[in-house]
Amino acid sequence: MSNTRPANGMRLIVLIALSAALALGSFWLVEVMRRQTEDILPDRVRTEPDFYVQKFNFVRMGKTGEARYNLTGSEMKHYPQDNSYQIQNPVMHSYSAQRPPMVSRSLRATVTNNSSEIHMYENVHIDRPASATSQHFQLKTSYLLLLPDDDVMKTPKPVELKLGTSVLTGAGMFANNATGEFSLSSNVQGQYQAPAVTN
């Protein structure tokens, strides 16, 4: 009787050890198969947005605390794979101490590079009202890249610009509002009319 108990105890220990070894072996096999599968299959890239907002109003502040621009739209979606934002019916108000606020509109826009680049697409329209120091300004094009931090806008597409009653058309525009630099690279045509002089 006393010899049976140690034998049973030994069998129990051996069974537990075998069970543990089998469990560890199974775990190791599953892990090896999982890693091999990950190496064979391509990484899954998420293409769907991770969140969206309707009727939003986004304000970007300057380094000194003043509002640089505010951006509104009917819908905004965020895509995590490139940290970009897709916006429907965007309207952007750009602010400057030297000029009246400029309003930019289009049917859609993409915001990239940590919100420093705004790509506006389809029926792009920019409007800046007249002031004591500048005439009424309008711009129309199909695509425009805005760099609000640098006060730059550019496009390779055809543009139509109006300053007061003067009209200028062309393609390949670059404009730097901070430095006053402006250029059109091709197909430039213009109709200039001097502003009326008031006494």
Short mmCIF file of C-alpha atoms in Angstrom, two decimals:
data_model
loop_
_atom_site.label_atom_id
_atom_site.label_comp_id
_atom_site.label_asym_id
_atom_site.label_seq_id
_atom_site.Cartn_x
_atom_site.Cartn_y
_atom_site.Cartn_z
CA MET A 1 0.00 0.00 0.00
CA SER A 2 2.79 2.39 0.89
CA ASN A 3 4.66 1.51 -2.34
CA THR A 4 1.58 2.25 -4.48
CA ARG A 5 1.23 5.87 -3.32
CA PRO A 6 4.74 6.98 -4.37
CA ALA A 7 4.27 5.22 -7.71
CA ASN A 8 0.96 7.01 -8.29
CA GLY A 9 2.55 10.29 -7.27
CA MET A 10 5.41 9.74 -9.72
CA ARG A 11 2.95 8.95 -12.53
CA LEU A 12 1.03 12.13 -11.76
CA ILE A 13 4.20 14.22 -11.90
CA VAL A 14 5.20 12.62 -15.21
CA LEU A 15 1.71 13.26 -16.67
CA ILE A 16 1.79 16.93 -15.57
CA ALA A 17 5.28 17.35 -17.06
CA LEU A 18 4.20 15.76 -20.35
CA SER A 19 1.06 17.92 -20.49
CA ALA A 20 3.11 21.06 -19.84
CA ALA A 21 5.63 20.06 -22.53
CA LEU A 22 2.81 19.38 -24.99
CA ALA A 23 1.19 22.75 -24.24
CA LEU A 24 4.48 24.62 -24.67
CA GLY A 25 5.19 22.74 -27.89
CA SER A 26 1.74 23.61 -29.25
CA PHE A 27 2.21 27.28 -28.34
CA TRP A 28 5.63 27.32 -30.04
CA LEU A 29 4.18 25.70 -33.20
CA VAL A 30 1.31 28.22 -33.39
CA GLU A 31 3.74 31.14 -32.93
CA VAL A 32 6.07 29.82 -35.68
CA MET A 33 3.14 29.40 -38.06
CA ARG A 34 1.85 32.91 -37.28
CA ARG A 35 5.24 34.49 -38.01
CA GLN A 36 5.64 32.58 -41.24
CA THR A 37 2.16 33.65 -42.34
CA GLU A 38 2.97 37.31 -41.57
CA ASP A 39 6.17 37.03 -43.62
CA ILE A 40 4.32 35.53 -46.60
CA LEU A 41 1.22 37.76 -46.61
CA PRO A 42 1.57 41.49 -47.40
CA ASP A 43 0.85 43.99 -44.65
CA ARG A 44 -2.73 45.17 -44.61
CA VAL A 45 -2.88 48.90 -45.27
CA ARG A 46 -5.87 50.68 -43.83
CA THR A 47 -7.62 52.74 -46.49
CA GLU A 48 -10.75 53.71 -44.58
CA PRO A 49 -10.94 56.87 -42.45
CA ASP A 50 -10.66 56.41 -38.69
CA PHE A 51 -13.02 59.31 -37.91
CA TYR A 52 -15.12 61.97 -39.59
CA VAL A 53 -16.72 65.26 -38.53
CA GLN A 54 -19.66 67.10 -40.05
CA LYS A 55 -20.04 70.90 -40.14
CA PHE A 56 -16.70 71.61 -38.50
CA ASN A 57 -14.74 74.82 -37.88
CA PHE A 58 -10.95 74.50 -37.53
CA VAL A 59 -8.76 77.46 -36.47
CA ARG A 60 -4.97 77.43 -36.94
CA MET A 61 -3.06 79.82 -34.70
CA GLY A 62 0.21 81.60 -35.50
CA LYS A 63 3.36 81.52 -33.39
CA THR A 64 2.40 84.76 -31.66
CA GLY A 65 -1.09 83.52 -30.80
CA GLU A 66 -3.12 85.24 -33.52
CA ALA A 67 -5.45 83.33 -35.85
CA ARG A 68 -3.69 82.53 -39.15
CA TYR A 69 -6.77 81.05 -40.80
CA ASN A 70 -9.97 79.22 -40.06
CA LEU A 71 -11.29 76.38 -42.19
CA THR A 72 -14.89 75.21 -42.32
CA GLY A 73 -16.65 72.53 -44.37
CA SER A 74 -19.67 70.27 -44.59
CA GLU A 75 -17.63 67.13 -43.81
CA MET A 76 -14.06 66.20 -42.86
CA LYS A 77 -12.55 62.68 -42.86
CA HIS A 78 -9.18 61.71 -41.38
CA TYR A 79 -7.03 59.02 -43.05
CA PRO A 80 -4.45 57.57 -40.63
CA GLN A 81 -2.14 55.98 -43.24
CA ASP A 82 -0.84 59.42 -44.32
CA ASN A 83 -2.41 61.60 -41.61
CA SER A 84 -4.39 63.58 -44.19
CA TYR A 85 -7.85 65.17 -44.09
CA GLN A 86 -10.42 65.08 -46.90
CA ILE A 87 -12.86 67.99 -46.78
CA GLN A 88 -16.09 68.59 -48.65
CA ASN A 89 -17.17 72.16 -49.52
CA PRO A 90 -14.22 73.84 -47.77
CA VAL A 91 -14.22 77.57 -47.01
CA MET A 92 -11.02 79.12 -45.67
CA HIS A 93 -10.65 82.63 -44.23
CA SER A 94 -7.01 83.80 -44.22
CA TYR A 95 -6.09 86.67 -41.91
CA SER A 96 -3.38 89.30 -42.26
CA ALA A 97 -2.65 92.52 -40.42
CA GLN A 98 -1.82 94.27 -43.71
CA ARG A 99 -4.79 93.16 -45.86
CA PRO A 100 -8.51 92.35 -45.53
CA PRO A 101 -9.38 88.67 -44.89
CA MET A 102 -9.15 86.50 -48.03
CA VAL A 103 -11.84 83.85 -48.58
CA SER A 104 -10.97 80.65 -50.48
CA ARG A 105 -13.63 78.16 -51.59
CA SER A 106 -13.77 74.94 -53.59
CA LEU A 107 -15.83 71.75 -53.86
CA ARG A 108 -13.26 69.64 -51.99
CA ALA A 109 -9.85 69.88 -50.38
CA THR A 110 -7.07 67.73 -48.93
CA VAL A 111 -5.05 68.92 -45.92
CA THR A 112 -1.60 67.34 -45.58
CA ASN A 113 1.83 67.75 -43.96
CA ASN A 114 0.66 68.60 -40.44
CA SER A 115 -2.01 71.01 -41.75
CA SER A 116 0.62 73.19 -43.49
CA GLU A 117 -0.54 72.31 -47.04
CA ILE A 118 -4.11 72.76 -48.30
CA HIS A 119 -4.89 71.34 -51.74
CA MET A 120 -8.14 72.80 -53.13
CA TYR A 121 -9.88 71.07 -56.05
CA GLU A 122 -12.76 71.86 -58.41
CA ASN A 123 -14.28 75.29 -58.86
CA VAL A 124 -11.64 77.04 -56.74
CA HIS A 125 -12.60 80.64 -56.06
CA ILE A 126 -10.65 83.18 -54.01
CA ASP A 127 -12.05 86.57 -53.09
CA ARG A 128 -10.48 89.49 -51.20
CA PRO A 129 -12.54 92.67 -50.81
CA ALA A 130 -11.17 96.09 -51.63
CA SER A 131 -9.58 98.19 -48.91
CA ALA A 132 -8.00 101.63 -48.56
CA THR A 133 -4.70 100.25 -49.88
CA SER A 134 -5.76 97.48 -52.31
CA GLN A 135 -8.34 96.79 -55.02
CA HIS A 136 -10.88 94.00 -55.07
CA PHE A 137 -9.08 90.72 -55.92
CA GLN A 138 -10.56 87.50 -57.35
CA LEU A 139 -8.99 84.24 -58.57
CA LYS A 140 -10.57 81.25 -60.32
CA THR A 141 -8.92 77.91 -61.15
CA SER A 142 -9.49 74.14 -60.98
CA TYR A 143 -6.69 73.39 -58.47
CA LEU A 144 -4.75 75.49 -55.98
CA LEU A 145 -2.12 74.65 -53.37
CA LEU A 146 -2.20 76.96 -50.36
CA LEU A 147 0.74 77.19 -47.93
CA PRO A 148 -0.76 79.37 -45.17
CA ASP A 149 2.35 79.40 -42.97
CA ASP A 150 4.41 80.85 -45.85
CA ASP A 151 1.58 83.01 -47.29
CA VAL A 152 2.08 81.27 -50.66
CA MET A 153 -0.38 79.93 -53.24
CA LYS A 154 0.49 78.16 -56.49
CA THR A 155 -0.93 76.00 -59.26
CA PRO A 156 0.20 74.51 -62.57
CA LYS A 157 -3.35 74.88 -63.91
CA PRO A 158 -4.87 77.78 -65.88
CA VAL A 159 -6.02 80.70 -63.74
CA GLU A 160 -8.14 83.81 -64.16
CA LEU A 161 -7.30 86.76 -61.94
CA LYS A 162 -9.16 90.02 -61.49
CA LEU A 163 -7.75 93.03 -59.71
CA GLY A 164 -10.30 95.83 -59.72
CA THR A 165 -11.43 95.96 -63.36
CA SER A 166 -8.20 94.49 -64.79
CA VAL A 167 -8.16 90.83 -65.90
CA LEU A 168 -5.15 88.51 -66.22
CA THR A 169 -5.18 84.90 -67.43
CA GLY A 170 -2.43 82.30 -67.75
CA ALA A 171 -1.12 79.01 -66.38
CA GLY A 172 1.51 78.02 -63.84
CA MET A 173 0.89 80.64 -61.18
CA PHE A 174 3.08 81.34 -58.15
CA ALA A 175 2.17 84.05 -55.65
CA ASN A 176 3.88 84.98 -52.39
CA ASN A 177 1.77 87.49 -50.49
CA ALA A 178 4.50 88.02 -47.89
CA THR A 179 7.13 89.17 -50.40
CA GLY A 180 4.87 90.44 -53.20
CA GLU A 181 6.36 87.94 -55.69
CA PHE A 182 3.99 86.88 -58.50
CA SER A 183 4.48 84.97 -61.75
CA LEU A 184 2.61 83.15 -64.53
CA SER A 185 4.65 80.70 -66.57
CA SER A 186 2.64 80.34 -69.83
CA ASN A 187 -0.28 81.51 -71.98
CA VAL A 188 -0.34 84.91 -70.32
CA GLN A 189 -2.94 87.40 -71.51
CA GLY A 190 -4.13 90.53 -69.79
CA GLN A 191 -6.50 93.44 -69.98
CA TYR A 192 -5.41 96.34 -67.80
CA GLN A 193 -7.62 99.20 -66.80
CA ALA A 194 -6.26 101.91 -64.57
CA PRO A 195 -8.25 102.43 -61.38
CA ALA A 196 -10.54 105.42 -61.34
CA VAL A 197 -9.07 108.48 -59.64
CA THR A 198 -11.35 110.06 -57.07
CA ASN A 199 -10.97 113.67 -55.95
#
